[in-house]
Amino acid sequence: MAERVFIRKNDKPWRQGWELTDDERDVFRQRSRQSNAAKVAAVRGHGPEPVHDINVPSLDPDDLMAQLPTNGVRSLSLFSGCGGLDHGYERAGYEHVASYDHYAPAGETMRAIRPSWEVYSGEAGDVTKVNWRPYRGRVDVVHGGPPCQPFSMAGRQLGKNDTRDMFPEFVRAVLEIKPQAFMAENVAALGSDKFSAYVKNTIIKPLSAEYQVVRFQLTAASFGVPQRRQRLFFVGFRSKRAAMRFKAPAVTHSFAHLEPRRAAMLSFHDLEAPLERCMGAREALGLPDIGFDALAPTLRSSLTGPRHTTSVVSSVTAHKLWTQLGIWPNGVAPTREAARQFVAANGDFRLSVPDCAILQGFPESWPVLGSVYVALGQIGNAVPPPLAYHIAKQIAATL
Ligand SMILES: C[S@@+](CC[C@H](N)C(=O)[O-])C[C@H]1O[C@@H](n2cnc3c(N)ncnc32)[C@H](O)[C@@H]1O
């Protein structure tokens, strides 16, 4: 058997590279060359005849979050990425104070969408360099999703030993600004036993001297987002009474018709209204009925893991589900027109960046900029705006 080698060496412990034999590496290279050649041919109009119409999505994620009137509550966004949280808070009626993210392309997306917003990116957006005290008295809610890679399987779960761990910086910002409330978000894995000491010592302990902290998990599909995605939220209030009044958002949608077993595991108490039906991925994207639909598998962020990619496949199981859905999740195209033109080898419907954005809960009016892997990185890292919206509503109601 041929010797196993790493294809890429570097000093980042979370980037281990793929372990491949020379033969396996050749197969991947050949596939990649063939795929690139097919893409070039498609762009020049020399590929196979398109087999799908350009899709017209049925889901407008803004319909999942009716614009609320201004509520006068001022919010500051840390680790804002392409603005999943920012958009949800905006729809819930908050007044935007500023956004910070050190990833320059994310800043470009935000500035293009909201030219009047104060957006700090690149070096100016690096939260480790900011003195937050000048924001004291100017901000009511600080929200942010520190990078999830230190806690996610794809990021190798190094926790506080991962230099990308930014929770201490989030805590520092909250303690310097002293807003009435804060909200932090991360992958559900942060709530597992593996990280219970981390959560206690790094998040709860330093904040609990001044804040009452509540934590809960939400499932994106319970709020109408057609994707398998669970997130963990920490919400804190300076006032004990406010913390006691706060209620995590009640679910608005059911996905039992798509995933009965998974849906049955969630118990729905205190429902105020009958649930709406969450669309499946095919229905949301406006694809023809093939007698099967499901929530899209969790979209992988192309910036997470060992290499940058234009695939959104997050696991082998995910790949199988994409196949059942008749959707090709690799070589995501920049636009719907380009996706139609670049026919997938198996004839499945090829995803485009705007389609991935819809599956993540972003409306077409919030276009994410950058080359395909850069845009997919921002989308896959984002909090689905409808989740942010419902929490923001509950926080505002509490305050
Ligand atoms: C999980 S994403 C947040 C996504 C965002 N909350 C949303 O909903 O779209 C984490 C973000 O943290 C940013 N980040 C990581 N380290 C940072 C730092 N030192 N300063 C500012 N931003 C940072 C990354 O660029 C990334 O966009």
Short mmCIF file of N, CA, C and O in Angstrom, two decimals, residues 32-134:
data_model
loop_
_atom_site.label_atom_id
_atom_site.label_comp_id
_atom_site.label_asym_id
_atom_site.label_seq_id
_atom_site.Cartn_x
_atom_site.Cartn_y
_atom_site.Cartn_z
N SER A 32 -10.67 17.32 -10.32
CA SER A 32 -10.72 18.77 -10.24
C SER A 32 -10.44 19.38 -11.61
O SER A 32 -11.10 20.33 -12.03
N ARG A 33 -9.44 18.79 -12.34
CA ARG A 33 -9.13 19.30 -13.69
C ARG A 33 -10.32 19.15 -14.62
O ARG A 33 -10.70 20.06 -15.34
N GLN A 34 -10.97 17.95 -14.54
CA GLN A 34 -12.14 17.69 -15.42
C GLN A 34 -13.25 18.68 -15.11
O GLN A 34 -13.88 19.24 -16.01
N SER A 35 -13.47 18.91 -13.79
CA SER A 35 -14.56 19.80 -13.39
C SER A 35 -14.28 21.23 -13.87
O SER A 35 -15.17 21.92 -14.35
N ASN A 36 -13.00 21.66 -13.73
CA ASN A 36 -12.65 23.01 -14.19
C ASN A 36 -12.83 23.14 -15.70
O ASN A 36 -13.34 24.15 -16.18
N ALA A 37 -12.43 22.09 -16.42
CA ALA A 37 -12.56 22.13 -17.88
C ALA A 37 -14.04 22.22 -18.25
O ALA A 37 -14.44 22.98 -19.14
N ALA A 38 -14.89 21.45 -17.53
CA ALA A 38 -16.33 21.47 -17.81
C ALA A 38 -16.90 22.86 -17.52
O ALA A 38 -17.75 23.35 -18.27
N LYS A 39 -16.39 23.49 -16.43
CA LYS A 39 -16.91 24.82 -16.09
C LYS A 39 -16.53 25.84 -17.17
O LYS A 39 -17.35 26.63 -17.61
N VAL A 40 -15.27 25.78 -17.60
CA VAL A 40 -14.82 26.72 -18.64
C VAL A 40 -15.65 26.53 -19.91
O VAL A 40 -16.12 27.49 -20.52
N ALA A 41 -15.87 25.26 -20.28
CA ALA A 41 -16.67 24.98 -21.49
C ALA A 41 -18.07 25.55 -21.32
O ALA A 41 -18.63 26.17 -22.24
N ALA A 42 -18.65 25.38 -20.10
CA ALA A 42 -20.01 25.88 -19.86
C ALA A 42 -20.07 27.39 -19.98
O ALA A 42 -20.97 27.94 -20.62
N VAL A 43 -19.05 28.06 -19.39
CA VAL A 43 -19.02 29.53 -19.43
C VAL A 43 -18.93 30.01 -20.88
O VAL A 43 -19.55 31.00 -21.26
N ARG A 44 -18.19 29.26 -21.73
CA ARG A 44 -18.05 29.65 -23.14
C ARG A 44 -19.24 29.20 -23.99
O ARG A 44 -19.25 29.39 -25.20
N GLY A 45 -20.18 28.53 -23.35
CA GLY A 45 -21.37 28.07 -24.09
C GLY A 45 -21.12 26.79 -24.86
O GLY A 45 -21.88 26.46 -25.77
N HIS A 46 -20.04 26.04 -24.50
CA HIS A 46 -19.74 24.80 -25.23
C HIS A 46 -20.08 23.55 -24.42
O HIS A 46 -19.72 22.44 -24.79
N GLY A 47 -20.75 23.73 -23.28
CA GLY A 47 -21.09 22.57 -22.44
C GLY A 47 -22.35 21.90 -22.94
O GLY A 47 -22.95 22.33 -23.93
N PRO A 48 -22.79 20.83 -22.22
CA PRO A 48 -24.05 20.18 -22.59
C PRO A 48 -25.22 21.14 -22.46
O PRO A 48 -25.16 22.11 -21.70
N GLU A 49 -26.28 20.88 -23.21
CA GLU A 49 -27.50 21.71 -23.15
C GLU A 49 -28.05 21.73 -21.73
O GLU A 49 -28.13 20.67 -21.08
N PRO A 50 -28.44 22.90 -21.22
CA PRO A 50 -29.04 22.96 -19.87
C PRO A 50 -30.26 22.04 -19.76
O PRO A 50 -31.00 21.87 -20.73
N VAL A 51 -30.42 21.44 -18.56
CA VAL A 51 -31.56 20.54 -18.37
C VAL A 51 -32.57 21.09 -17.36
O VAL A 51 -33.61 20.49 -17.14
N HIS A 52 -32.24 22.23 -16.73
CA HIS A 52 -33.18 22.83 -15.76
C HIS A 52 -33.48 24.27 -16.16
O HIS A 52 -32.61 24.96 -16.69
N ASP A 53 -34.71 24.69 -15.85
CA ASP A 53 -35.04 26.11 -16.04
C ASP A 53 -34.38 26.90 -14.91
O ASP A 53 -34.04 26.35 -13.88
N ILE A 54 -34.26 28.22 -15.13
CA ILE A 54 -33.78 29.07 -14.03
C ILE A 54 -34.88 29.10 -12.98
O ILE A 54 -36.05 29.38 -13.31
N ASN A 55 -34.53 28.76 -11.76
CA ASN A 55 -35.56 28.65 -10.72
C ASN A 55 -36.00 30.00 -10.19
O ASN A 55 -35.22 30.96 -10.14
N VAL A 56 -37.27 30.04 -9.81
CA VAL A 56 -37.83 31.25 -9.16
C VAL A 56 -38.21 30.81 -7.75
O VAL A 56 -39.18 30.06 -7.57
N PRO A 57 -37.43 31.21 -6.73
CA PRO A 57 -37.68 30.70 -5.37
C PRO A 57 -39.09 31.03 -4.87
O PRO A 57 -39.65 32.07 -5.21
N SER A 58 -39.65 30.12 -4.08
CA SER A 58 -40.98 30.36 -3.49
C SER A 58 -40.84 31.03 -2.13
O SER A 58 -41.80 31.58 -1.63
N LEU A 59 -39.65 30.90 -1.53
CA LEU A 59 -39.49 31.46 -0.18
C LEU A 59 -38.78 32.81 -0.25
O LEU A 59 -37.69 32.91 -0.81
N ASP A 60 -39.41 33.82 0.32
CA ASP A 60 -38.72 35.08 0.58
C ASP A 60 -38.52 35.14 2.09
O ASP A 60 -39.48 35.34 2.84
N PRO A 61 -37.28 34.94 2.56
CA PRO A 61 -37.07 34.88 4.01
C PRO A 61 -37.54 36.12 4.76
O PRO A 61 -37.85 36.03 5.95
N ASP A 62 -37.65 37.26 4.06
CA ASP A 62 -38.20 38.44 4.76
C ASP A 62 -39.66 38.22 5.16
O ASP A 62 -40.14 38.88 6.09
N ASP A 63 -40.36 37.29 4.48
CA ASP A 63 -41.74 36.99 4.89
C ASP A 63 -41.76 36.29 6.25
O ASP A 63 -42.82 36.19 6.88
N LEU A 64 -40.61 35.76 6.67
CA LEU A 64 -40.55 35.08 7.98
C LEU A 64 -40.30 36.09 9.10
O LEU A 64 -40.24 35.72 10.27
N MET A 65 -40.05 37.35 8.73
CA MET A 65 -39.74 38.37 9.75
C MET A 65 -40.32 39.71 9.30
O MET A 65 -39.63 40.53 8.70
N ALA A 66 -41.60 39.91 9.62
CA ALA A 66 -42.27 41.15 9.24
C ALA A 66 -41.53 42.33 9.84
O ALA A 66 -41.13 42.29 11.02
N GLN A 67 -41.31 43.39 9.03
CA GLN A 67 -40.59 44.58 9.54
C GLN A 67 -41.39 45.22 10.67
O GLN A 67 -42.55 45.58 10.50
N LEU A 68 -40.76 45.35 11.84
CA LEU A 68 -41.43 45.99 12.97
C LEU A 68 -41.06 47.46 13.02
O LEU A 68 -39.97 47.85 12.57
N PRO A 69 -41.94 48.29 13.57
CA PRO A 69 -41.61 49.72 13.67
C PRO A 69 -40.41 49.93 14.59
O PRO A 69 -40.13 49.09 15.45
N THR A 70 -39.72 51.04 14.41
CA THR A 70 -38.54 51.34 15.23
C THR A 70 -38.91 51.27 16.71
O THR A 70 -39.93 51.82 17.12
N ASN A 71 -38.07 50.56 17.48
CA ASN A 71 -38.38 50.42 18.91
C ASN A 71 -37.46 51.26 19.80
O ASN A 71 -37.57 51.24 21.03
N GLY A 72 -36.51 51.96 19.15
CA GLY A 72 -35.62 52.85 19.92
C GLY A 72 -34.53 52.12 20.69
O GLY A 72 -33.73 52.74 21.38
N VAL A 73 -34.47 50.79 20.57
CA VAL A 73 -33.41 50.03 21.26
C VAL A 73 -32.18 49.99 20.35
O VAL A 73 -32.29 49.66 19.17
N ARG A 74 -31.03 50.36 20.93
CA ARG A 74 -29.81 50.52 20.11
C ARG A 74 -28.92 49.27 20.23
O ARG A 74 -28.63 48.83 21.35
N SER A 75 -28.49 48.75 19.07
CA SER A 75 -27.71 47.50 19.12
C SER A 75 -26.34 47.66 18.47
O SER A 75 -26.17 48.36 17.47
N LEU A 76 -25.37 46.99 19.08
CA LEU A 76 -24.00 46.96 18.56
C LEU A 76 -23.69 45.52 18.17
O LEU A 76 -23.96 44.59 18.94
N SER A 77 -23.09 45.34 16.99
CA SER A 77 -22.87 44.00 16.46
C SER A 77 -21.39 43.65 16.42
O SER A 77 -20.60 44.34 15.78
N LEU A 78 -21.00 42.59 17.12
CA LEU A 78 -19.61 42.12 17.07
C LEU A 78 -19.55 40.86 16.23
O LEU A 78 -20.49 40.08 16.23
N PHE A 79 -18.44 40.62 15.54
CA PHE A 79 -18.29 39.44 14.68
C PHE A 79 -19.46 39.40 13.70
O PHE A 79 -20.13 38.38 13.56
N SER A 80 -19.73 40.53 13.07
CA SER A 80 -20.98 40.68 12.33
C SER A 80 -21.03 39.90 11.03
O SER A 80 -22.12 39.69 10.49
N GLY A 81 -19.88 39.44 10.49
CA GLY A 81 -19.90 38.69 9.23
C GLY A 81 -20.67 39.45 8.18
O GLY A 81 -20.56 40.68 8.04
N CYS A 82 -21.53 38.72 7.43
CA CYS A 82 -22.32 39.39 6.39
C CYS A 82 -23.66 39.86 6.95
O CYS A 82 -24.55 40.23 6.20
N GLY A 83 -23.81 39.82 8.30
CA GLY A 83 -24.95 40.50 8.89
C GLY A 83 -26.19 39.67 9.15
O GLY A 83 -27.30 40.21 9.13
N GLY A 84 -26.02 38.37 9.44
CA GLY A 84 -27.21 37.56 9.78
C GLY A 84 -27.92 38.14 10.99
O GLY A 84 -29.14 38.32 10.99
N LEU A 85 -27.15 38.42 12.03
CA LEU A 85 -27.75 38.99 13.25
C LEU A 85 -28.23 40.40 12.97
O LEU A 85 -29.32 40.81 13.38
N ASP A 86 -27.40 41.17 12.26
CA ASP A 86 -27.74 42.58 12.00
C ASP A 86 -29.07 42.70 11.26
O ASP A 86 -29.88 43.56 11.56
N HIS A 87 -29.26 41.82 10.26
CA HIS A 87 -30.51 41.92 9.49
C HIS A 87 -31.71 41.55 10.36
O HIS A 87 -32.75 42.23 10.32
N GLY A 88 -31.56 40.49 11.16
CA GLY A 88 -32.67 40.09 12.04
C GLY A 88 -33.03 41.19 13.03
O GLY A 88 -34.20 41.48 13.25
N TYR A 89 -32.00 41.83 13.62
CA TYR A 89 -32.26 42.91 14.58
C TYR A 89 -32.90 44.12 13.89
O TYR A 89 -33.78 44.76 14.44
N GLU A 90 -32.43 44.38 12.67
CA GLU A 90 -33.01 45.51 11.94
C GLU A 90 -34.50 45.27 11.67
O GLU A 90 -35.33 46.15 11.88
N ARG A 91 -34.85 44.06 11.24
CA ARG A 91 -36.27 43.75 10.96
C ARG A 91 -37.10 43.82 12.24
O ARG A 91 -38.29 44.09 12.20
N ALA A 92 -36.44 43.57 13.39
CA ALA A 92 -37.17 43.62 14.66
C ALA A 92 -37.28 45.06 15.18
O ALA A 92 -37.79 45.27 16.29
N GLY A 93 -36.78 46.04 14.42
CA GLY A 93 -37.01 47.44 14.77
C GLY A 93 -35.88 48.11 15.54
O GLY A 93 -36.05 49.23 16.02
N TYR A 94 -34.73 47.45 15.68
CA TYR A 94 -33.62 48.05 16.44
C TYR A 94 -32.94 49.16 15.65
O TYR A 94 -32.97 49.19 14.41
N GLU A 95 -32.26 50.01 16.42
CA GLU A 95 -31.46 51.08 15.82
C GLU A 95 -30.01 50.58 15.78
O GLU A 95 -29.46 50.22 16.82
N HIS A 96 -29.43 50.51 14.58
CA HIS A 96 -28.08 49.96 14.42
C HIS A 96 -27.03 50.99 14.84
O HIS A 96 -27.05 52.12 14.34
N VAL A 97 -26.13 50.63 15.73
CA VAL A 97 -25.08 51.57 16.16
C VAL A 97 -23.81 51.35 15.33
O VAL A 97 -23.31 52.27 14.69
N ALA A 98 -23.29 50.13 15.32
CA ALA A 98 -22.08 49.83 14.53
C ALA A 98 -21.89 48.32 14.43
O ALA A 98 -22.44 47.56 15.22
N SER A 99 -21.11 47.91 13.43
CA SER A 99 -20.78 46.49 13.24
C SER A 99 -19.27 46.33 13.15
O SER A 99 -18.59 47.17 12.53
N TYR A 100 -18.75 45.26 13.74
CA TYR A 100 -17.31 44.99 13.72
C TYR A 100 -17.04 43.57 13.23
O TYR A 100 -17.62 42.61 13.74
N ASP A 101 -16.17 43.44 12.25
CA ASP A 101 -15.67 42.12 11.83
C ASP A 101 -14.33 42.34 11.13
O ASP A 101 -14.21 43.24 10.30
N HIS A 102 -13.34 41.51 11.44
CA HIS A 102 -12.02 41.74 10.84
C HIS A 102 -11.89 41.19 9.42
O HIS A 102 -10.90 41.41 8.76
N TYR A 103 -12.92 40.46 8.95
CA TYR A 103 -12.86 39.88 7.61
C TYR A 103 -13.31 40.95 6.60
O TYR A 103 -14.49 41.32 6.55
N ALA A 104 -12.36 41.45 5.82
CA ALA A 104 -12.66 42.60 4.94
C ALA A 104 -13.84 42.36 4.00
O ALA A 104 -14.70 43.23 3.83
N PRO A 105 -13.94 41.15 3.35
CA PRO A 105 -15.07 40.96 2.43
C PRO A 105 -16.43 41.08 3.13
O PRO A 105 -17.41 41.53 2.52
N ALA A 106 -16.50 40.68 4.40
CA ALA A 106 -17.77 40.80 5.13
C ALA A 106 -18.14 42.28 5.27
O ALA A 106 -19.30 42.66 5.10
N GLY A 107 -17.13 43.11 5.54
CA GLY A 107 -17.37 44.54 5.64
C GLY A 107 -17.86 45.11 4.32
O GLY A 107 -18.76 45.96 4.28
N GLU A 108 -17.28 44.59 3.21
CA GLU A 108 -17.72 45.09 1.88
C GLU A 108 -19.19 44.74 1.64
O GLU A 108 -19.96 45.56 1.13
N THR A 109 -19.58 43.52 2.01
CA THR A 109 -20.99 43.13 1.85
C THR A 109 -21.88 44.08 2.64
O THR A 109 -22.86 44.63 2.11
N MET A 110 -21.53 44.31 3.90
CA MET A 110 -22.39 45.13 4.78
C MET A 110 -22.48 46.57 4.27
O MET A 110 -23.56 47.16 4.25
N ARG A 111 -21.34 47.12 3.86
CA ARG A 111 -21.34 48.53 3.40
C ARG A 111 -22.16 48.69 2.12
O ARG A 111 -22.84 49.69 1.92
N ALA A 112 -22.08 47.64 1.24
CA ALA A 112 -22.84 47.74 -0.02
C ALA A 112 -24.35 47.69 0.26
O ALA A 112 -25.13 48.37 -0.39
N ILE A 113 -24.74 46.89 1.24
CA ILE A 113 -26.18 46.74 1.53
C ILE A 113 -26.72 47.91 2.33
O ILE A 113 -27.82 48.38 2.11
N ARG A 114 -25.94 48.36 3.30
CA ARG A 114 -26.38 49.46 4.17
C ARG A 114 -25.30 50.56 4.19
O ARG A 114 -24.54 50.67 5.17
N PRO A 115 -25.23 51.37 3.10
CA PRO A 115 -24.16 52.37 3.01
C PRO A 115 -24.18 53.37 4.18
O PRO A 115 -23.15 53.94 4.51
N SER A 116 -25.33 53.54 4.81
CA SER A 116 -25.39 54.54 5.88
C SER A 116 -24.95 53.98 7.24
O SER A 116 -24.81 54.73 8.20
N TRP A 117 -24.71 52.68 7.34
CA TRP A 117 -24.33 52.09 8.62
C TRP A 117 -22.85 52.31 8.92
O TRP A 117 -22.03 52.41 8.01
N GLU A 118 -22.54 52.34 10.21
CA GLU A 118 -21.14 52.41 10.63
C GLU A 118 -20.61 50.97 10.65
O GLU A 118 -21.04 50.16 11.49
N VAL A 119 -19.72 50.66 9.72
CA VAL A 119 -19.22 49.28 9.61
C VAL A 119 -17.70 49.30 9.69
O VAL A 119 -17.04 49.99 8.90
N TYR A 120 -17.12 48.58 10.64
CA TYR A 120 -15.67 48.51 10.78
C TYR A 120 -15.22 47.13 10.34
O TYR A 120 -15.74 46.12 10.84
N SER A 121 -14.25 47.09 9.39
CA SER A 121 -13.76 45.78 8.96
C SER A 121 -12.26 45.86 8.74
O SER A 121 -11.66 46.93 8.86
N GLY A 122 -11.66 44.70 8.39
CA GLY A 122 -10.20 44.66 8.28
C GLY A 122 -9.61 44.96 9.65
O GLY A 122 -10.19 44.59 10.68
N GLU A 123 -8.50 45.69 9.66
CA GLU A 123 -7.83 45.97 10.95
C GLU A 123 -8.75 46.76 11.89
O GLU A 123 -8.79 46.51 13.10
N ALA A 124 -9.51 47.69 11.30
CA ALA A 124 -10.41 48.52 12.14
C ALA A 124 -11.53 47.69 12.75
O ALA A 124 -12.17 48.11 13.71
N GLY A 125 -11.77 46.50 12.17
CA GLY A 125 -12.87 45.67 12.68
C GLY A 125 -12.40 44.61 13.65
O GLY A 125 -13.22 43.82 14.15
N ASP A 126 -11.09 44.57 13.92
CA ASP A 126 -10.55 43.55 14.83
C ASP A 126 -10.95 43.87 16.27
O ASP A 126 -10.46 44.84 16.86
N VAL A 127 -11.84 43.05 16.83
CA VAL A 127 -12.39 43.36 18.16
C VAL A 127 -11.33 43.31 19.26
O VAL A 127 -11.53 43.90 20.32
N THR A 128 -10.22 42.63 18.99
CA THR A 128 -9.20 42.54 20.05
C THR A 128 -8.51 43.89 20.25
O THR A 128 -7.82 44.09 21.25
N LYS A 129 -8.68 44.78 19.28
CA LYS A 129 -7.95 46.06 19.34
C LYS A 129 -8.84 47.22 19.79
O LYS A 129 -8.40 48.37 19.79
N VAL A 130 -10.12 46.93 20.08
CA VAL A 130 -11.06 48.04 20.34
C VAL A 130 -11.21 48.32 21.84
O VAL A 130 -11.36 47.39 22.63
N ASN A 131 -11.16 49.61 22.18
CA ASN A 131 -11.53 50.04 23.52
C ASN A 131 -13.03 50.32 23.47
O ASN A 131 -13.48 51.23 22.78
N TRP A 132 -13.82 49.53 24.19
CA TRP A 132 -15.29 49.62 24.06
C TRP A 132 -15.91 50.69 24.96
O TRP A 132 -17.09 50.99 24.84
N ARG A 133 -15.12 51.25 25.88
CA ARG A 133 -15.73 52.16 26.88
C ARG A 133 -16.49 53.34 26.27
O ARG A 133 -17.55 53.71 26.77
N PRO A 134 -16.00 53.92 25.15
CA PRO A 134 -16.75 55.04 24.57
C PRO A 134 -18.18 54.67 24.16
O PRO A 134 -19.01 55.56 23.97
#
